[in-house]
Every structure is written in structure tokens, then in C-alpha cells.
Coordinates of C-alpha atoms and ligand atoms in Angstrom, one line a residue:
M1 CA -3.2 43.0 20.7
K2 CA 0.5 42.7 19.9
T3 CA 0.9 44.8 16.7
I4 CA -1.0 47.9 15.7
G5 CA -0.7 49.8 12.4
V6 CA -1.2 53.6 12.1
L7 CA -1.9 55.6 9.0
T8 CA -3.0 59.1 7.9
S9 CA -5.3 59.4 4.9
G10 CA -7.0 62.1 2.9
G11 CA -6.2 65.8 3.2
D12 CA -3.6 66.4 5.9
A13 CA -4.4 68.5 9.0
P14 CA -2.2 70.2 11.6
G15 CA -2.2 68.0 14.7
M16 CA -1.9 64.7 12.8
N17 CA 1.7 64.4 13.9
A18 CA 0.8 64.9 17.5
A19 CA -1.8 62.2 17.2
I20 CA 0.7 59.8 15.5
R21 CA 3.0 60.5 18.4
A22 CA 0.3 59.7 21.0
V23 CA -0.6 56.4 19.2
V24 CA 3.1 55.3 19.0
R25 CA 4.0 56.2 22.6
T26 CA 0.8 54.8 24.1
G27 CA 1.3 51.6 22.1
I28 CA 5.0 51.2 23.2
Y29 CA 4.0 52.1 26.8
N30 CA 1.6 49.1 26.7
K31 CA 4.3 46.9 25.1
V32 CA 2.6 46.9 21.7
R33 CA 4.6 46.9 18.4
I34 CA 3.5 49.9 16.3
L35 CA 3.9 49.9 12.5
G36 CA 3.8 53.3 10.8
I37 CA 2.1 52.9 7.4
R38 CA 3.2 55.5 4.8
L39 CA 0.8 57.2 2.4
G40 CA -2.5 56.1 3.9
Y41 CA -4.4 53.1 2.5
E42 CA -2.1 53.2 -0.6
G43 CA 0.8 52.3 1.7
L44 CA -1.3 49.6 3.3
I45 CA -1.9 48.0 -0.1
H46 CA 1.8 48.0 -1.0
G47 CA 3.3 47.1 2.5
N48 CA 4.9 50.5 2.6
L49 CA 5.5 50.5 6.4
D50 CA 8.1 50.5 9.2
D51 CA 8.4 49.9 12.9
M52 CA 7.9 53.0 14.9
E53 CA 10.1 53.6 18.0
V54 CA 9.7 56.1 20.8
S55 CA 12.4 58.2 19.0
S56 CA 10.5 58.0 15.6
V57 CA 8.0 60.5 16.9
A58 CA 10.4 62.8 18.8
D59 CA 10.3 66.4 17.8
I60 CA 7.1 66.2 15.8
I61 CA 4.4 67.4 18.2
H62 CA 4.7 70.9 17.0
R63 CA 4.9 70.2 13.3
G64 CA 2.2 70.5 10.7
G65 CA 1.6 67.9 8.0
T66 CA 2.1 64.2 8.6
V67 CA 5.4 62.3 9.0
L68 CA 3.6 59.3 7.6
Q69 CA 2.5 61.2 4.5
S70 CA -1.0 61.0 3.2
A71 CA -2.9 60.0 0.0
R72 CA -6.4 59.5 -1.2
S73 CA -6.3 55.9 -2.4
E74 CA -8.7 54.9 -5.1
D75 CA -7.2 51.4 -5.4
F76 CA -8.1 50.6 -1.8
M77 CA -11.8 50.9 -2.8
T78 CA -11.4 48.3 -5.4
E79 CA -11.8 44.6 -4.6
E80 CA -8.3 43.8 -5.7
G81 CA -6.7 46.7 -3.8
F82 CA -8.6 45.8 -0.6
K83 CA -7.6 42.2 -0.9
K84 CA -3.9 43.2 -1.2
A85 CA -4.3 45.4 1.9
L86 CA -5.8 42.5 3.9
N87 CA -2.9 40.3 2.8
V88 CA -0.4 42.9 4.0
I89 CA -2.2 43.1 7.4
D90 CA -2.0 39.3 7.6
V91 CA 1.7 39.1 6.6
Y92 CA 2.7 41.7 9.2
N93 CA 0.4 40.2 11.9
M94 CA -1.4 43.4 12.5
D95 CA -4.0 42.9 15.2
G96 CA -5.6 46.4 14.8
I97 CA -5.3 49.7 12.9
V98 CA -5.7 53.3 13.9
V99 CA -6.6 55.6 11.0
L100 CA -6.4 59.4 11.0
G101 CA -8.5 61.5 8.6
G102 CA -12.0 62.5 7.6
D103 CA -15.1 60.8 6.3
G104 CA -13.4 59.2 3.3
T105 CA -10.8 57.7 5.7
F106 CA -13.6 56.4 8.0
K107 CA -15.3 54.6 5.1
G108 CA -12.0 52.7 4.7
A109 CA -12.0 52.0 8.5
Q110 CA -15.6 50.7 8.2
A111 CA -14.6 48.3 5.4
L112 CA -11.6 47.0 7.4
S113 CA -13.7 46.5 10.5
K114 CA -16.3 44.6 8.4
A115 CA -13.5 42.4 7.2
G116 CA -12.6 41.5 10.8
I117 CA -9.7 43.9 11.3
P118 CA -10.2 46.0 14.5
T119 CA -10.1 49.6 13.4
I120 CA -10.4 52.9 15.2
G121 CA -10.7 56.3 13.5
I122 CA -9.4 59.7 14.8
P123 CA -11.1 62.7 13.2
C124 CA -8.4 64.9 11.5
T125 CA -9.6 67.4 9.0
I126 CA -9.4 71.2 8.8
D127 CA -13.0 71.3 7.5
N128 CA -14.7 70.4 10.9
D129 CA -17.4 68.7 8.7
L130 CA -18.0 65.5 10.7
A131 CA -21.5 65.6 12.2
Y132 CA -21.0 63.3 15.2
T133 CA -18.2 65.4 16.7
D134 CA -18.0 69.1 17.7
Y135 CA -14.4 69.2 16.7
T136 CA -12.0 67.7 14.2
I137 CA -8.2 68.0 14.7
G138 CA -6.7 70.7 12.6
F139 CA -9.7 73.0 12.5
M140 CA -8.6 75.6 15.0
T141 CA -5.1 75.9 13.4
A142 CA -6.7 76.5 10.0
V143 CA -9.0 79.1 11.6
E144 CA -6.0 80.9 13.1
T145 CA -4.3 81.0 9.7
V146 CA -7.4 82.6 8.2
V147 CA -7.8 85.1 11.1
D148 CA -4.1 86.1 10.6
A149 CA -4.8 86.6 6.8
I150 CA -7.9 88.7 7.6
G151 CA -5.8 91.1 9.7
K152 CA -3.2 91.5 7.0
I153 CA -5.7 91.9 4.2
R154 CA -7.7 94.4 6.2
D155 CA -4.6 96.6 6.4
T156 CA -4.2 96.8 2.6
S157 CA -7.9 97.0 2.1
S158 CA -8.0 100.2 4.2
S159 CA -4.9 101.7 2.5
H160 CA -6.5 101.3 -1.0
G161 CA -10.2 101.7 0.0
R162 CA -11.1 98.4 -1.5
A163 CA -13.4 95.5 -0.9
N164 CA -11.5 92.2 -0.5
I165 CA -12.9 88.7 -0.8
I166 CA -11.0 86.0 1.0
E167 CA -11.9 82.5 -0.2
V168 CA -11.3 79.8 2.3
M169 CA -11.4 76.0 2.3
G170 CA -14.0 73.7 3.9
R171 CA -15.3 71.7 1.0
H172 CA -19.1 71.7 1.6
C173 CA -18.9 73.0 5.1
G174 CA -18.8 76.7 6.1
D175 CA -17.2 76.3 9.5
I176 CA -13.7 77.7 8.7
A177 CA -15.3 80.8 7.1
L178 CA -17.8 81.2 9.9
F179 CA -15.4 80.9 12.8
A180 CA -12.6 82.9 11.2
G181 CA -15.0 85.5 9.9
L182 CA -16.4 86.0 13.5
A183 CA -13.0 86.1 15.1
G184 CA -11.5 88.3 12.4
G185 CA -14.4 90.8 12.4
A186 CA -15.2 90.3 8.7
E187 CA -17.9 92.5 7.2
S188 CA -19.6 89.6 5.5
V189 CA -19.4 85.8 5.8
I190 CA -20.7 83.7 2.9
I191 CA -21.2 80.0 3.6
P192 CA -23.0 77.1 1.9
E193 CA -25.4 76.6 4.9
V194 CA -27.0 80.0 4.4
E195 CA -28.4 81.2 1.0
Y196 CA -26.9 84.5 0.1
D197 CA -28.0 87.4 -2.0
P198 CA -25.2 89.2 -3.9
E199 CA -27.3 92.4 -3.9
I200 CA -27.3 92.5 -0.1
I201 CA -23.5 92.1 0.0
M202 CA -23.1 94.8 -2.6
Q203 CA -25.4 97.1 -0.6
K204 CA -23.4 96.5 2.5
V205 CA -20.1 97.4 0.7
I206 CA -21.8 100.7 -0.5
N207 CA -23.3 101.5 2.9
G208 CA -19.9 101.0 4.5
R209 CA -18.2 103.3 2.1
N210 CA -20.9 106.0 2.6
R211 CA -20.3 105.8 6.3
G212 CA -16.6 106.4 5.7
K213 CA -15.4 102.9 6.2
L214 CA -12.2 102.3 4.3
H215 CA -12.0 98.5 4.2
H216 CA -14.5 95.8 3.5
V217 CA -13.5 92.1 4.1
I218 CA -15.7 89.4 2.8
I219 CA -15.0 85.7 3.8
L220 CA -16.4 83.3 1.2
A221 CA -16.4 79.5 1.8
E222 CA -15.2 77.6 -1.2
G223 CA -18.4 75.5 -1.2
V224 CA -20.5 78.5 -2.1
G225 CA -19.2 79.2 -5.6
N226 CA -16.9 81.5 -7.6
S227 CA -15.4 84.4 -5.7
F228 CA -14.1 86.1 -8.8
E229 CA -17.6 86.4 -10.2
L230 CA -18.8 88.0 -7.0
A231 CA -15.8 90.4 -7.1
E232 CA -16.7 91.5 -10.6
K233 CA -20.3 92.1 -9.6
I234 CA -19.3 94.2 -6.6
E235 CA -16.9 96.2 -8.6
N236 CA -19.4 96.8 -11.5
V237 CA -22.3 97.8 -9.2
S238 CA -20.5 99.8 -6.5
G239 CA -17.5 101.1 -8.4
I240 CA -15.3 100.0 -5.5
E241 CA -12.2 98.1 -6.6
T242 CA -12.5 94.5 -5.4
R243 CA -9.7 92.0 -5.0
V244 CA -9.8 88.2 -4.4
T245 CA -7.4 86.2 -2.3
V246 CA -7.8 82.4 -2.5
L247 CA -6.0 81.2 0.7
G248 CA -5.8 77.6 -0.5
H249 CA -3.4 75.1 1.0
I250 CA -1.7 77.6 3.3
Q251 CA -4.7 76.6 5.6
R252 CA -3.6 73.0 5.7
G253 CA -0.1 73.6 7.1
G254 CA 1.6 75.2 10.0
T255 CA 2.3 74.7 13.7
P256 CA -0.8 73.2 15.3
T257 CA -2.4 75.2 18.1
S258 CA -2.1 73.9 21.6
F259 CA -5.8 72.9 21.4
D260 CA -5.1 70.7 18.4
R261 CA -2.1 69.1 20.0
I262 CA -4.1 68.4 23.2
M263 CA -7.0 66.9 21.2
A264 CA -4.6 64.8 19.2
S265 CA -2.8 63.6 22.3
R266 CA -6.0 62.6 24.0
M267 CA -7.6 60.9 21.0
G268 CA -4.3 59.1 20.0
K269 CA -4.0 57.6 23.4
K270 CA -7.7 56.7 23.6
A271 CA -7.6 55.0 20.1
V272 CA -4.9 52.6 21.3
E273 CA -6.7 51.9 24.6
L274 CA -9.9 51.0 22.7
L275 CA -8.0 48.5 20.6
L276 CA -6.5 47.1 23.8
E277 CA -10.1 46.6 25.0
N278 CA -10.8 44.7 21.7
K279 CA -13.1 47.4 20.4
S280 CA -13.5 47.9 16.6
N281 CA -15.4 50.0 14.1
R282 CA -15.3 53.0 16.3
V283 CA -14.5 56.7 15.8
L284 CA -13.4 59.2 18.4
G285 CA -14.9 62.6 18.8
F286 CA -15.3 65.6 21.2
K287 CA -18.7 66.4 22.7
C288 CA -19.6 68.5 25.8
N289 CA -15.9 68.8 26.7
E290 CA -15.4 65.0 26.7
I291 CA -13.6 62.6 24.4
I292 CA -16.3 60.2 23.1
D293 CA -16.2 57.1 20.9
L294 CA -19.0 55.7 18.8
D295 CA -19.8 53.2 16.2
I296 CA -18.6 54.4 12.7
N297 CA -21.9 53.4 11.0
E298 CA -23.8 55.6 13.5
A299 CA -21.3 58.4 13.2
L300 CA -21.4 58.6 9.4
K301 CA -25.2 58.5 9.4
Q302 CA -25.5 61.7 11.4
K303 CA -26.3 65.1 9.7
K304 CA -24.3 68.1 10.8
V305 CA -26.2 70.7 12.8
F306 CA -25.4 74.2 11.6
Q307 CA -24.6 76.6 14.3
K308 CA -26.9 79.4 13.2
E309 CA -26.3 81.3 16.4
L310 CA -22.7 82.0 15.3
F311 CA -23.8 83.2 11.9
D312 CA -26.4 85.5 13.5
I313 CA -23.7 87.0 15.6
T314 CA -21.6 87.9 12.6
E315 CA -24.6 89.5 11.0
V316 CA -25.4 91.7 14.0
L317 CA -21.8 92.6 14.7
S318 CA -20.9 93.5 11.1
I319 CA -23.6 96.2 10.5
Ligands
F6P1 O1 -10.7 68.3 3.3 C1 -9.7 69.2 3.4 C2 -9.5 70.1 2.2 O2 -8.5 71.0 2.4 C3 -10.8 70.8 1.8 O3 -11.0 71.9 2.5 C4 -10.5 71.1 0.3 O4 -11.7 71.3 -0.4 C5 -9.7 69.9 -0.1 O5 -9.2 69.3 1.0 C6 -8.6 70.1 -1.1 O6 -8.1 68.9 -1.5 P1 -6.7 68.7 -2.2 O7 -5.6 69.0 -1.1 O8 -6.7 67.4 -2.7 O9 -6.6 69.8 -3.2

């Protein structure tokens, strides 16, 4: 293993830079040349890459985003695009590749491994939606951003005696809403994993008001549906003014938490070590407080287990 490429693909996640740093420095420590591929698989197709030195990753451990930039490449999934990528890998004598991203990124890693290029995946997505691992890098930072927003919105919610819906990201997964809702003490958490009845939410808003509660914060995961429609219903039925805040991409940026940096450092180092052991088609994860690695095909087959216990806690504590 003389040369390893590293790329970040799909939606960025805080902690990606810390993982890039770990890959680069572990590689150089082991006398491996590291090539930083820009813009994910798109950059691989076009040979958009550069040598990474120890100093290339100085001063990035605390920064959100990704210094390698990211993209969702459709061309890479075409036969022609994939062939071009293989050619670039050959021209630059890459012996292995580390990819950082979510399930889409891992499908690319699967294809590369199948084509004989040793490839290792590091789970980086704010969504925490990968079934085989308890944790994906970036998740806790996104949760902290939402918790911060809940505190601020609760202030104004109380001042005006309103109900406030905060729509958060997560694609089809409710983890950001669930964890942030619990930590932020939201009155209601609406997630795709649990069917919800708007009538019950409205009743909760009304009951709260009758008890003299001034604020009402509802966290709604984007995978559930339209928050503006729900706001209109609440307002019409309860007579309580209801506002919507769609947090959007603010959840994708910002300084990664210490936990995200530590996960990224551990997984980045381990990814290079796996390649040095001639392993391929594997993804890293976090289970029972340990860094694990498993076959990508096995990992992608797993179905995410919903943590109902956490949801039940939010229900009990928000009466
Ligand atoms: O997968 C991360 C994520 O932020 C999702 O939560 C969200 O649905 C999606 O990406 C947004 O994608 P884009 O940045 O392309 O708008």
C-alpha cells in the first residue's frame, strides 16, 4: 500500500475535516502517499486531486465542512463515468481509497471494491441513519445546533404566547428531531418512525395554554411532511398563533463537538490501518463503545432499529 486516495462525498458533516486529517497523518506516519480527491467521486472521475502533506491538514480539526469539498456525483454511477474513475485510479497508482459519507457514498465504495480497488468507508452524515452503526460523524454537532435553536425559539415563543414548530433535517430518519427534542425539552416531537395524530398535538397545545404555559415548541423531522400545513391547522383549531422555523443547512455546518472530532480521529486512523492490512469493502462504525468494521454489503443490508425508549421518554416528560 504505497498510495491512498481520500474523498468526501454526499452531504457534508461536521467532523469530516477531523477525519481527513486523521487519514492523512496516519498515512504519512506509515510512509504512505496520500492523495486528496476534491468534490467526491466527481473529482475522482476528472482527476481533480492533489498530494496531501502533514501541513495540508493543519488547523482544520475544529472546522465544519470539508476542505476536500463534496458532491453527489451522478456520472460516477454511469458505466462511462465509473470507467474514467478507474482510469484515474490507475494513472495515479492508487492502491486504496478511503471514502467519507453516508449510504450513497458507501454504494460507490462497494462498486470500487467490486472492481478490485481496496476501499474503506467512514460514516459521516448528520442524519445518523446508517443501521449498522450507533453513530455517524456529525450527528451530535447537528443535535447541538438544534438544541441551541430550541432554547432561542422558546424565549420568543414565551414572549408572544405562541406555538413554534421547528423543522429539522434527517431525510427519512427522525434521530436529529428525537435527540434534540429530548435534550431541548420540546413539548412535542414528530418523527417518521412514529405515526402521529395532528389532533393530539393540537390538544396538547391547548392543554398547555389552559395550564398557563406560555410557550409550546414542536420539533418536526423533515421526513414527516409539511410543517406549514400543521402550523395552519394548529392556529385554526386552537386560535394560538403558530410560527414555523425551518432550520435547514445551518445544521450541516459549525465547529464539530469534541465527540465528533474524537470519532473522526479514531475512524480515520483505523481506515488507513485496514488498508495497510489489505482489507477492502469495509465500513467503520461505533457499537458498544468500540470502533467496529464490517463488510459493506452486510452493513447496507441492515435495517435501522428505532430507539422507541427515547421517544417514550419525550412523551412522558412533555406532559
Ligand atoms: O443527508 C444529509 C442531509 O442534510 C439531509 O438531512 C437532508 O435531507 C439533505 O442532506 C439535504 O441535501 P442537500 O444539501 O443536497 O439539500
